[in-house]
């Protein structure tokens, strides 16, 4: 970290970087990150504070979707700068007392990291002083089975995350990897996908003359169909 009287420059991991390694105490015991998650996708996410309403709604939603993420070979790991006993007390309160949008008795079984020193939060750029210097923002890191950061999303303190979007991001990344395609705006499984752009004049010409199973809007923008069953059948555990 570089500092002068005017500015503070904090280095943060970027998309394509190896996820910074750390050991941490969590509500599920110690974890060694990302080593212990090798072979799985992981969503590492931070929240500002235990016993707060937006965070509670988020944890209940994420915990309710844990099986859905697990079917896509994805594990969840949460973090805040609160201590372990606060985490435990908050998760017990959620399970025992909170009923929200039809969710009740929600048990959070994924690890929640205690990060009182803010060491992990600072390493991952989760502390954004303009928003808060004492709480992590709502950061989301989607990390692939090789430990590479594939997506980073930040939300401010006041805005609860869209968990359908986080699942869509995961499935979109996995689809891109499995089928060597890209996904257009607002893509959902079953929608057309984008085939890699023609890398030579010959391929561009051939594409426009013989589109095979593609639909080409122009030589650089061709799509093809992959039906929903093929996408989900390939990606999801039975
Ligand atoms: C919340 O989770 O409700 C929250 C936490 C920190 C600041 C603002 C809202």
PDB file of C-alpha atoms and ligand atoms in Angstrom:
ATOM      1  CA  UNK A   1       0.000   0.000   0.000  1.00  0.00           C
ATOM      2  CA  UNK A   2       1.329   3.448  -0.944  1.00  0.00           C
ATOM      3  CA  UNK A   3       0.260   6.477   1.087  1.00  0.00           C
ATOM      4  CA  UNK A   4       0.823  10.177   0.967  1.00  0.00           C
ATOM      5  CA  UNK A   5      -1.033  13.067   2.544  1.00  0.00           C
ATOM      6  CA  UNK A   6      -3.488  13.306  -0.362  1.00  0.00           C
ATOM      7  CA  UNK A   7      -4.280   9.781  -1.441  1.00  0.00           C
ATOM      8  CA  UNK A   8      -4.163   6.172  -0.394  1.00  0.00           C
ATOM      9  CA  UNK A   9      -3.543   3.627  -3.119  1.00  0.00           C
ATOM     10  CA  UNK A  10      -4.687   0.141  -2.236  1.00  0.00           C
ATOM     11  CA  UNK A  11      -3.774  -2.761  -4.484  1.00  0.00           C
ATOM     12  CA  UNK A  12      -6.603  -5.151  -5.186  1.00  0.00           C
ATOM     13  CA  UNK A  13      -6.735  -8.487  -6.988  1.00  0.00           C
ATOM     14  CA  UNK A  14      -8.093  -8.311 -10.510  1.00  0.00           C
ATOM     15  CA  UNK A  15      -9.998 -10.593 -12.843  1.00  0.00           C
ATOM     16  CA  UNK A  16      -7.532 -13.173 -14.151  1.00  0.00           C
ATOM     17  CA  UNK A  17      -5.305 -13.018 -11.050  1.00  0.00           C
ATOM     18  CA  UNK A  18      -4.707 -15.927  -8.734  1.00  0.00           C
ATOM     19  CA  UNK A  19      -6.946 -15.518  -5.675  1.00  0.00           C
ATOM     20  CA  UNK A  20      -4.706 -14.261  -2.834  1.00  0.00           C
ATOM     21  CA  UNK A  21      -4.049 -17.032  -0.317  1.00  0.00           C
ATOM     22  CA  UNK A  22      -4.891 -16.813   3.377  1.00  0.00           C
ATOM     23  CA  UNK A  23      -5.691 -18.938   6.421  1.00  0.00           C
ATOM     24  CA  UNK A  24      -8.722 -17.881   8.441  1.00  0.00           C
ATOM     25  CA  UNK A  25     -10.897 -18.802  11.386  1.00  0.00           C
ATOM     26  CA  UNK A  26     -14.515 -19.332  10.348  1.00  0.00           C
ATOM     27  CA  UNK A  27     -17.801 -20.520  11.794  1.00  0.00           C
ATOM     28  CA  UNK A  28     -16.962 -23.927  10.276  1.00  0.00           C
ATOM     29  CA  UNK A  29     -13.370 -24.131  11.589  1.00  0.00           C
ATOM     30  CA  UNK A  30     -10.121 -23.005  10.020  1.00  0.00           C
ATOM     31  CA  UNK A  31      -9.899 -22.735   6.242  1.00  0.00           C
ATOM     32  CA  UNK A  32      -6.911 -22.539   3.944  1.00  0.00           C
ATOM     33  CA  UNK A  33      -7.938 -20.445   0.983  1.00  0.00           C
ATOM     34  CA  UNK A  34      -8.080 -21.057  -1.947  1.00  0.00           C
ATOM     35  CA  UNK A  35      -6.013 -24.271  -1.652  1.00  0.00           C
ATOM     36  CA  UNK A  36      -8.730 -26.187   0.156  1.00  0.00           C
ATOM     37  CA  UNK A  37     -11.222 -25.316  -2.586  1.00  0.00           C
ATOM     38  CA  UNK A  38      -9.123 -26.569  -5.477  1.00  0.00           C
ATOM     39  CA  UNK A  39     -11.403 -28.326  -7.973  1.00  0.00           C
ATOM     40  CA  UNK A  40     -14.499 -26.330  -6.958  1.00  0.00           C
ATOM     41  CA  UNK A  41     -15.796 -22.943  -7.931  1.00  0.00           C
ATOM     42  CA  UNK A  42     -16.029 -20.606  -4.930  1.00  0.00           C
ATOM     43  CA  UNK A  43     -17.927 -17.422  -4.284  1.00  0.00           C
ATOM     44  CA  UNK A  44     -16.027 -15.424  -1.665  1.00  0.00           C
ATOM     45  CA  UNK A  45     -18.183 -12.540  -0.518  1.00  0.00           C
ATOM     46  CA  UNK A  46     -18.026  -9.889   2.164  1.00  0.00           C
ATOM     47  CA  UNK A  47     -20.773  -8.181   4.102  1.00  0.00           C
ATOM     48  CA  UNK A  48     -20.569  -5.060   6.268  1.00  0.00           C
ATOM     49  CA  UNK A  49     -21.698  -6.295   9.671  1.00  0.00           C
ATOM     50  CA  UNK A  50     -23.513  -9.013  11.607  1.00  0.00           C
ATOM     51  CA  UNK A  51     -26.948  -8.209  13.081  1.00  0.00           C
ATOM     52  CA  UNK A  52     -27.862  -5.775  10.310  1.00  0.00           C
ATOM     53  CA  UNK A  53     -30.987  -6.049   8.179  1.00  0.00           C
ATOM     54  CA  UNK A  54     -29.664  -6.051   4.592  1.00  0.00           C
ATOM     55  CA  UNK A  55     -26.959  -8.585   5.533  1.00  0.00           C
ATOM     56  CA  UNK A  56     -29.523 -10.779   7.271  1.00  0.00           C
ATOM     57  CA  UNK A  57     -31.737 -10.828   4.170  1.00  0.00           C
ATOM     58  CA  UNK A  58     -28.681 -11.676   2.052  1.00  0.00           C
ATOM     59  CA  UNK A  59     -27.484 -14.505   4.299  1.00  0.00           C
ATOM     60  CA  UNK A  60     -30.923 -16.065   4.417  1.00  0.00           C
ATOM     61  CA  UNK A  61     -31.170 -15.890   0.631  1.00  0.00           C
ATOM     62  CA  UNK A  62     -27.679 -17.263  -0.004  1.00  0.00           C
ATOM     63  CA  UNK A  63     -28.096 -20.052   2.558  1.00  0.00           C
ATOM     64  CA  UNK A  64     -31.424 -21.027   0.951  1.00  0.00           C
ATOM     65  CA  UNK A  65     -29.654 -21.284  -2.415  1.00  0.00           C
ATOM     66  CA  UNK A  66     -26.619 -23.198  -1.140  1.00  0.00           C
ATOM     67  CA  UNK A  67     -27.760 -26.532  -2.631  1.00  0.00           C
ATOM     68  CA  UNK A  68     -28.393 -24.861  -5.982  1.00  0.00           C
ATOM     69  CA  UNK A  69     -24.827 -23.495  -5.990  1.00  0.00           C
ATOM     70  CA  UNK A  70     -23.454 -26.859  -4.794  1.00  0.00           C
ATOM     71  CA  UNK A  71     -25.087 -28.595  -7.794  1.00  0.00           C
ATOM     72  CA  UNK A  72     -23.044 -26.233  -9.969  1.00  0.00           C
ATOM     73  CA  UNK A  73     -19.886 -27.288  -8.084  1.00  0.00           C
ATOM     74  CA  UNK A  74     -19.721 -23.971  -6.250  1.00  0.00           C
ATOM     75  CA  UNK A  75     -19.015 -23.399  -2.561  1.00  0.00           C
ATOM     76  CA  UNK A  76     -19.826 -20.237  -0.643  1.00  0.00           C
ATOM     77  CA  UNK A  77     -17.515 -18.435   1.777  1.00  0.00           C
ATOM     78  CA  UNK A  78     -18.610 -15.282   3.606  1.00  0.00           C
ATOM     79  CA  UNK A  79     -16.551 -12.677   5.464  1.00  0.00           C
ATOM     80  CA  UNK A  80     -17.042  -9.677   7.685  1.00  0.00           C
ATOM     81  CA  UNK A  81     -14.776  -7.807  10.035  1.00  0.00           C
ATOM     82  CA  UNK A  82     -16.832  -8.973  13.030  1.00  0.00           C
ATOM     83  CA  UNK A  83     -15.501 -11.590  15.444  1.00  0.00           C
ATOM     84  CA  UNK A  84     -16.296 -15.289  15.581  1.00  0.00           C
ATOM     85  CA  UNK A  85     -18.681 -15.099  18.558  1.00  0.00           C
ATOM     86  CA  UNK A  86     -20.678 -12.320  16.947  1.00  0.00           C
ATOM     87  CA  UNK A  87     -20.918 -14.463  13.780  1.00  0.00           C
ATOM     88  CA  UNK A  88     -22.078 -17.489  15.778  1.00  0.00           C
ATOM     89  CA  UNK A  89     -24.658 -15.468  17.727  1.00  0.00           C
ATOM     90  CA  UNK A  90     -25.992 -13.833  14.540  1.00  0.00           C
ATOM     91  CA  UNK A  91     -26.307 -17.121  12.645  1.00  0.00           C
ATOM     92  CA  UNK A  92     -28.104 -18.666  15.652  1.00  0.00           C
ATOM     93  CA  UNK A  93     -30.514 -15.717  15.723  1.00  0.00           C
ATOM     94  CA  UNK A  94     -31.199 -16.112  12.001  1.00  0.00           C
ATOM     95  CA  UNK A  95     -32.007 -19.798  12.475  1.00  0.00           C
ATOM     96  CA  UNK A  96     -34.045 -19.459  15.628  1.00  0.00           C
ATOM     97  CA  UNK A  97     -35.904 -16.185  15.206  1.00  0.00           C
ATOM     98  CA  UNK A  98     -36.010 -14.732  11.726  1.00  0.00           C
ATOM     99  CA  UNK A  99     -38.748 -15.476   9.258  1.00  0.00           C
ATOM    100  CA  UNK A 100     -38.389 -13.515   6.038  1.00  0.00           C
ATOM    101  CA  UNK A 101     -40.073 -13.891   2.650  1.00  0.00           C
ATOM    102  CA  UNK A 102     -41.144 -17.465   3.356  1.00  0.00           C
ATOM    103  CA  UNK A 103     -37.671 -18.436   4.604  1.00  0.00           C
ATOM    104  CA  UNK A 104     -37.436 -19.660   8.183  1.00  0.00           C
ATOM    105  CA  UNK A 105     -35.243 -21.990  10.243  1.00  0.00           C
ATOM    106  CA  UNK A 106     -32.455 -21.098   7.852  1.00  0.00           C
ATOM    107  CA  UNK A 107     -29.174 -22.672   8.861  1.00  0.00           C
ATOM    108  CA  UNK A 108     -26.058 -21.083   7.410  1.00  0.00           C
ATOM    109  CA  UNK A 109     -23.710 -24.021   6.949  1.00  0.00           C
ATOM    110  CA  UNK A 110     -21.123 -22.350   4.725  1.00  0.00           C
ATOM    111  CA  UNK A 111     -18.105 -20.790   6.488  1.00  0.00           C
ATOM    112  CA  UNK A 112     -18.248 -17.191   7.655  1.00  0.00           C
ATOM    113  CA  UNK A 113     -14.741 -15.790   8.156  1.00  0.00           C
ATOM    114  CA  UNK A 114     -13.901 -13.622  11.167  1.00  0.00           C
ATOM    115  CA  UNK A 115     -11.617 -10.849  10.042  1.00  0.00           C
ATOM    116  CA  UNK A 116     -11.240  -8.484  12.988  1.00  0.00           C
ATOM    117  CA  UNK A 117      -7.803  -7.395  11.792  1.00  0.00           C
ATOM    118  CA  UNK A 118      -9.253  -6.675   8.314  1.00  0.00           C
ATOM    119  CA  UNK A 119      -6.264  -8.464   6.845  1.00  0.00           C
ATOM    120  CA  UNK A 120      -8.246 -10.530   4.354  1.00  0.00           C
ATOM    121  CA  UNK A 121     -10.704  -7.711   3.630  1.00  0.00           C
ATOM    122  CA  UNK A 122      -7.854  -5.327   2.827  1.00  0.00           C
ATOM    123  CA  UNK A 123      -6.053  -7.878   0.665  1.00  0.00           C
ATOM    124  CA  UNK A 124      -9.214  -8.340  -1.404  1.00  0.00           C
ATOM    125  CA  UNK A 125     -10.032  -4.614  -1.580  1.00  0.00           C
ATOM    126  CA  UNK A 126     -13.227  -5.139   0.394  1.00  0.00           C
ATOM    127  CA  UNK A 127     -12.587  -2.051   2.526  1.00  0.00           C
ATOM    128  CA  UNK A 128     -13.420   0.976   0.436  1.00  0.00           C
ATOM    129  CA  UNK A 129     -12.785   3.983   2.703  1.00  0.00           C
ATOM    130  CA  UNK A 130     -15.006   6.377   0.741  1.00  0.00           C
ATOM    131  CA  UNK A 131     -17.933   4.096   1.658  1.00  0.00           C
ATOM    132  CA  UNK A 132     -16.696   2.933   5.084  1.00  0.00           C
ATOM    133  CA  UNK A 133     -13.285   2.501   6.656  1.00  0.00           C
ATOM    134  CA  UNK A 134     -14.610   0.208   9.397  1.00  0.00           C
ATOM    135  CA  UNK A 135     -16.866  -2.143   7.419  1.00  0.00           C
ATOM    136  CA  UNK A 136     -16.397  -4.211   4.284  1.00  0.00           C
ATOM    137  CA  UNK A 137     -18.542  -3.327   1.285  1.00  0.00           C
ATOM    138  CA  UNK A 138     -20.612  -6.067  -0.375  1.00  0.00           C
ATOM    139  CA  UNK A 139     -17.851  -7.573  -2.526  1.00  0.00           C
ATOM    140  CA  UNK A 140     -18.251 -10.752  -4.567  1.00  0.00           C
ATOM    141  CA  UNK A 141     -15.338 -12.748  -5.999  1.00  0.00           C
ATOM    142  CA  UNK A 142     -16.153 -15.689  -8.259  1.00  0.00           C
ATOM    143  CA  UNK A 143     -13.116 -17.983  -8.275  1.00  0.00           C
ATOM    144  CA  UNK A 144     -12.689 -20.951 -10.593  1.00  0.00           C
ATOM    145  CA  UNK A 145     -11.505 -24.498  -9.748  1.00  0.00           C
ATOM    146  CA  UNK A 146      -7.895 -23.469 -10.508  1.00  0.00           C
ATOM    147  CA  UNK A 147      -8.056 -20.605  -8.007  1.00  0.00           C
ATOM    148  CA  UNK A 148      -8.304 -17.850 -10.645  1.00  0.00           C
ATOM    149  CA  UNK A 149     -10.574 -14.855 -10.038  1.00  0.00           C
ATOM    150  CA  UNK A 150     -13.090 -14.818 -12.873  1.00  0.00           C
ATOM    151  CA  UNK A 151     -15.570 -12.119 -11.810  1.00  0.00           C
ATOM    152  CA  UNK A 152     -15.554  -9.299  -9.263  1.00  0.00           C
ATOM    153  CA  UNK A 153     -18.697  -7.383  -8.321  1.00  0.00           C
ATOM    154  CA  UNK A 154     -19.016  -4.664  -5.701  1.00  0.00           C
ATOM    155  CA  UNK A 155     -22.168  -3.293  -4.131  1.00  0.00           C
ATOM    156  CA  UNK A 156     -22.393  -0.478  -1.594  1.00  0.00           C
ATOM    157  CA  UNK A 157     -23.575  -0.931   1.985  1.00  0.00           C
ATOM    158  CA  UNK A 158     -27.180   0.046   1.321  1.00  0.00           C
ATOM    159  CA  UNK A 159     -27.866  -2.241  -1.655  1.00  0.00           C
ATOM    160  CA  UNK A 160     -28.646  -5.930  -1.178  1.00  0.00           C
ATOM    161  CA  UNK A 161     -27.216  -8.214  -3.854  1.00  0.00           C
ATOM    162  CA  UNK A 162     -29.230  -9.938  -6.579  1.00  0.00           C
ATOM    163  CA  UNK A 163     -28.548 -13.637  -5.948  1.00  0.00           C
ATOM    164  CA  UNK A 164     -30.193 -14.770  -9.152  1.00  0.00           C
ATOM    165  CA  UNK A 165     -27.591 -12.617 -10.938  1.00  0.00           C
ATOM    166  CA  UNK A 166     -24.750 -14.219  -8.961  1.00  0.00           C
ATOM    167  CA  UNK A 167     -26.015 -17.663 -10.007  1.00  0.00           C
ATOM    168  CA  UNK A 168     -26.387 -16.452 -13.610  1.00  0.00           C
ATOM    169  CA  UNK A 169     -22.766 -15.198 -13.529  1.00  0.00           C
ATOM    170  CA  UNK A 170     -21.563 -18.600 -12.298  1.00  0.00           C
ATOM    171  CA  UNK A 171     -23.500 -20.530 -14.949  1.00  0.00           C
ATOM    172  CA  UNK A 172     -22.429 -18.036 -17.631  1.00  0.00           C
ATOM    173  CA  UNK A 173     -18.733 -18.483 -16.764  1.00  0.00           C
ATOM    174  CA  UNK A 174     -19.082 -22.268 -16.712  1.00  0.00           C
ATOM    175  CA  UNK A 175     -20.945 -22.219 -20.030  1.00  0.00           C
ATOM    176  CA  UNK A 176     -18.216 -20.095 -21.636  1.00  0.00           C
ATOM    177  CA  UNK A 177     -15.574 -22.577 -20.445  1.00  0.00           C
ATOM    178  CA  UNK A 178     -17.464 -25.757 -21.331  1.00  0.00           C
ATOM    179  CA  UNK A 179     -18.650 -24.736 -24.804  1.00  0.00           C
ATOM    180  CA  UNK A 180     -15.967 -22.217 -25.843  1.00  0.00           C
ATOM    181  CA  UNK A 181     -18.521 -19.461 -26.329  1.00  0.00           C
ATOM    182  CA  UNK A 182     -19.394 -16.055 -24.900  1.00  0.00           C
ATOM    183  CA  UNK A 183     -22.783 -15.007 -23.577  1.00  0.00           C
ATOM    184  CA  UNK A 184     -24.670 -11.916 -24.755  1.00  0.00           C
ATOM    185  CA  UNK A 185     -26.475  -9.279 -22.719  1.00  0.00           C
ATOM    186  CA  UNK A 186     -28.989 -10.683 -20.244  1.00  0.00           C
ATOM    187  CA  UNK A 187     -28.159 -14.266 -21.286  1.00  0.00           C
ATOM    188  CA  UNK A 188     -29.936 -17.080 -19.472  1.00  0.00           C
ATOM    189  CA  UNK A 189     -29.435 -20.827 -20.097  1.00  0.00           C
ATOM    190  CA  UNK A 190     -31.334 -21.756 -23.275  1.00  0.00           C
ATOM    191  CA  UNK A 191     -30.674 -18.407 -24.975  1.00  0.00           C
ATOM    192  CA  UNK A 192     -28.376 -18.260 -28.004  1.00  0.00           C
ATOM    193  CA  UNK A 193     -24.641 -17.997 -27.268  1.00  0.00           C
ATOM    194  CA  UNK A 194     -21.947 -16.114 -29.160  1.00  0.00           C
ATOM    195  CA  UNK A 195     -19.345 -18.082 -31.101  1.00  0.00           C
ATOM    196  CA  UNK A 196     -15.733 -16.806 -31.002  1.00  0.00           C
ATOM    197  CA  UNK A 197     -15.194 -13.931 -33.423  1.00  0.00           C
ATOM    198  CA  UNK A 198     -13.634 -14.894 -36.756  1.00  0.00           C
ATOM    199  CA  UNK A 199      -9.887 -14.437 -36.436  1.00  0.00           C
ATOM    200  CA  UNK A 200      -9.051 -14.190 -40.116  1.00  0.00           C
ATOM    201  CA  UNK A 201     -10.526 -12.745 -43.319  1.00  0.00           C
ATOM    202  CA  UNK A 202     -10.964 -16.308 -44.617  1.00  0.00           C
ATOM    203  CA  UNK A 203     -13.011 -17.386 -41.604  1.00  0.00           C
ATOM    204  CA  UNK A 204     -15.071 -14.190 -41.741  1.00  0.00           C
ATOM    205  CA  UNK A 205     -15.888 -14.791 -45.419  1.00  0.00           C
ATOM    206  CA  UNK A 206     -16.665 -18.462 -44.860  1.00  0.00           C
ATOM    207  CA  UNK A 207     -18.956 -17.607 -41.960  1.00  0.00           C
ATOM    208  CA  UNK A 208     -20.995 -15.182 -44.031  1.00  0.00           C
ATOM    209  CA  UNK A 209     -21.230 -17.643 -46.958  1.00  0.00           C
ATOM    210  CA  UNK A 210     -21.852 -20.837 -45.036  1.00  0.00           C
ATOM    211  CA  UNK A 211     -23.412 -20.115 -41.669  1.00  0.00           C
ATOM    212  CA  UNK A 212     -23.992 -23.797 -40.783  1.00  0.00           C
ATOM    213  CA  UNK A 213     -25.892 -23.803 -37.489  1.00  0.00           C
ATOM    214  CA  UNK A 214     -25.083 -20.147 -36.751  1.00  0.00           C
ATOM    215  CA  UNK A 215     -27.043 -16.960 -37.038  1.00  0.00           C
ATOM    216  CA  UNK A 216     -24.745 -14.109 -38.129  1.00  0.00           C
ATOM    217  CA  UNK A 217     -25.780 -10.499 -37.567  1.00  0.00           C
ATOM    218  CA  UNK A 218     -22.498  -9.558 -39.279  1.00  0.00           C
ATOM    219  CA  UNK A 219     -19.159 -11.341 -39.761  1.00  0.00           C
ATOM    220  CA  UNK A 220     -18.000 -10.467 -36.207  1.00  0.00           C
ATOM    221  CA  UNK A 221     -21.266 -11.289 -34.435  1.00  0.00           C
ATOM    222  CA  UNK A 222     -22.500 -14.861 -34.838  1.00  0.00           C
ATOM    223  CA  UNK A 223     -24.603 -16.863 -32.411  1.00  0.00           C
ATOM    224  CA  UNK A 224     -25.661 -20.474 -32.105  1.00  0.00           C
ATOM    225  CA  UNK A 225     -28.211 -22.372 -30.096  1.00  0.00           C
ATOM    226  CA  UNK A 226     -27.419 -24.476 -27.051  1.00  0.00           C
ATOM    227  CA  UNK A 227     -30.624 -25.635 -25.465  1.00  0.00           C
ATOM    228  CA  UNK A 228     -31.193 -25.295 -21.751  1.00  0.00           C
ATOM    229  CA  UNK A 229     -31.081 -29.051 -21.089  1.00  0.00           C
ATOM    230  CA  UNK A 230     -27.678 -29.302 -22.797  1.00  0.00           C
ATOM    231  CA  UNK A 231     -26.270 -26.414 -20.746  1.00  0.00           C
ATOM    232  CA  UNK A 232     -27.668 -27.547 -17.405  1.00  0.00           C
ATOM    233  CA  UNK A 233     -27.146 -31.265 -18.132  1.00  0.00           C
ATOM    234  CA  UNK A 234     -23.461 -30.561 -18.833  1.00  0.00           C
ATOM    235  CA  UNK A 235     -22.851 -28.261 -15.885  1.00  0.00           C
ATOM    236  CA  UNK A 236     -24.985 -29.469 -13.014  1.00  0.00           C
ATOM    237  CA  UNK A 237     -24.386 -32.503 -10.812  1.00  0.00           C
ATOM    238  CA  UNK A 238     -27.243 -35.028 -10.983  1.00  0.00           C
TER     239      UNK A 238
HETATM  240  C1  LIG B   1     -27.346  -3.702   6.576  1.00  0.00           C
HETATM  241  O1  LIG B   1     -26.920  -4.821   6.336  1.00  0.00           O
HETATM  242  O2  LIG B   1     -28.523  -3.473   6.782  1.00  0.00           O
HETATM  243  C2  LIG B   1     -26.385  -2.558   6.600  1.00  0.00           C
HETATM  244  C3  LIG B   1     -25.105  -2.740   7.071  1.00  0.00           C
HETATM  245  C4  LIG B   1     -24.241  -1.676   7.102  1.00  0.00           C
HETATM  246  C5  LIG B   1     -24.657  -0.432   6.669  1.00  0.00           C
HETATM  247  C6  LIG B   1     -25.935  -0.260   6.160  1.00  0.00           C
HETATM  248  C7  LIG B   1     -26.807  -1.334   6.122  1.00  0.00           C
END
